[in-house]
CSV table of C-alpha atoms in Angstrom, one decimal:
chain,number,residue,atom,x,y,z
Z,1,UNK,CA,113.8,155.8,76.9
Z,2,UNK,CA,115.4,158.3,74.6
Z,3,UNK,CA,115.1,156.0,71.6
Z,4,UNK,CA,111.4,155.6,72.3
Z,5,UNK,CA,110.8,159.3,72.3
Z,6,UNK,CA,112.8,159.7,69.0
Z,7,UNK,CA,110.7,156.9,67.5
Z,8,UNK,CA,107.5,158.6,68.6
Z,9,UNK,CA,108.5,161.9,67.1
Z,10,UNK,CA,109.4,160.3,63.8
Z,11,UNK,CA,106.0,158.6,63.6
Z,12,UNK,CA,104.3,161.9,64.6
Z,13,UNK,CA,106.0,163.7,61.7
Z,14,UNK,CA,105.1,160.9,59.3
Z,15,UNK,CA,101.4,161.1,60.4
Z,16,UNK,CA,101.4,164.9,60.0
Z,17,UNK,CA,102.9,164.5,56.6
Z,18,UNK,CA,100.4,161.9,55.5
Z,19,UNK,CA,97.5,164.0,56.9
Z,20,UNK,CA,98.7,167.2,55.1
Z,21,UNK,CA,99.0,165.3,51.8
Z,22,UNK,CA,95.4,164.1,52.2
Z,23,UNK,CA,96.3,160.4,52.7
Z,24,UNK,CA,94.2,159.9,55.8
Z,25,UNK,CA,90.8,160.5,54.2
Z,26,UNK,CA,89.2,157.1,54.2
Z,27,UNK,CA,88.5,154.6,57.0
Z,28,UNK,CA,90.9,152.1,55.4
Z,29,UNK,CA,93.8,154.6,55.4
Z,30,UNK,CA,93.1,155.5,59.0
Z,31,UNK,CA,92.9,151.8,60.0
Z,32,UNK,CA,96.2,151.2,58.3
Z,33,UNK,CA,97.8,154.1,60.1
Z,34,UNK,CA,96.4,152.9,63.5
Z,35,UNK,CA,97.8,149.4,62.8
Z,36,UNK,CA,101.2,150.9,62.0
Z,37,UNK,CA,101.2,152.9,65.2
Z,38,UNK,CA,100.2,149.8,67.2
Z,39,UNK,CA,103.0,147.7,65.7
Z,40,UNK,CA,105.8,150.3,65.8
Z,41,UNK,CA,105.0,151.7,69.3
Z,42,UNK,CA,103.5,148.6,70.9
Z,43,UNK,CA,100.3,150.4,71.8
Z,44,UNK,CA,96.6,149.4,72.3
Z,45,UNK,CA,94.0,150.6,69.8
Z,46,UNK,CA,92.8,153.3,72.1
Z,47,UNK,CA,96.3,154.7,72.8
Z,48,UNK,CA,97.1,154.5,69.1
Z,49,UNK,CA,94.0,156.5,68.3
Z,50,UNK,CA,94.9,159.1,70.9
Z,51,UNK,CA,98.4,159.3,69.6
Z,52,UNK,CA,97.2,159.9,66.0
Z,53,UNK,CA,94.7,162.5,67.1
Z,54,UNK,CA,97.4,164.3,69.1
Z,55,UNK,CA,99.8,164.1,66.1
Z,56,UNK,CA,97.4,165.9,63.8
Z,57,UNK,CA,96.1,168.2,66.5
Z,58,UNK,CA,92.4,167.2,66.8
Z,59,UNK,CA,92.4,165.9,70.3
Z,60,UNK,CA,90.0,167.9,72.4
């Protein structure tokens, strides 16, 4: 459980970094990031999308 939380935090920081650098501006870049989240955290597309929105702070 603890390892999973650490893994999630590392990926969140990576997503924030990529977003801040402007590397999530196209559909292709976002799709690649969603695929990465799905593979690394074993999530569905919907959960990966929610995870990414939460990581960059745009989830309503």
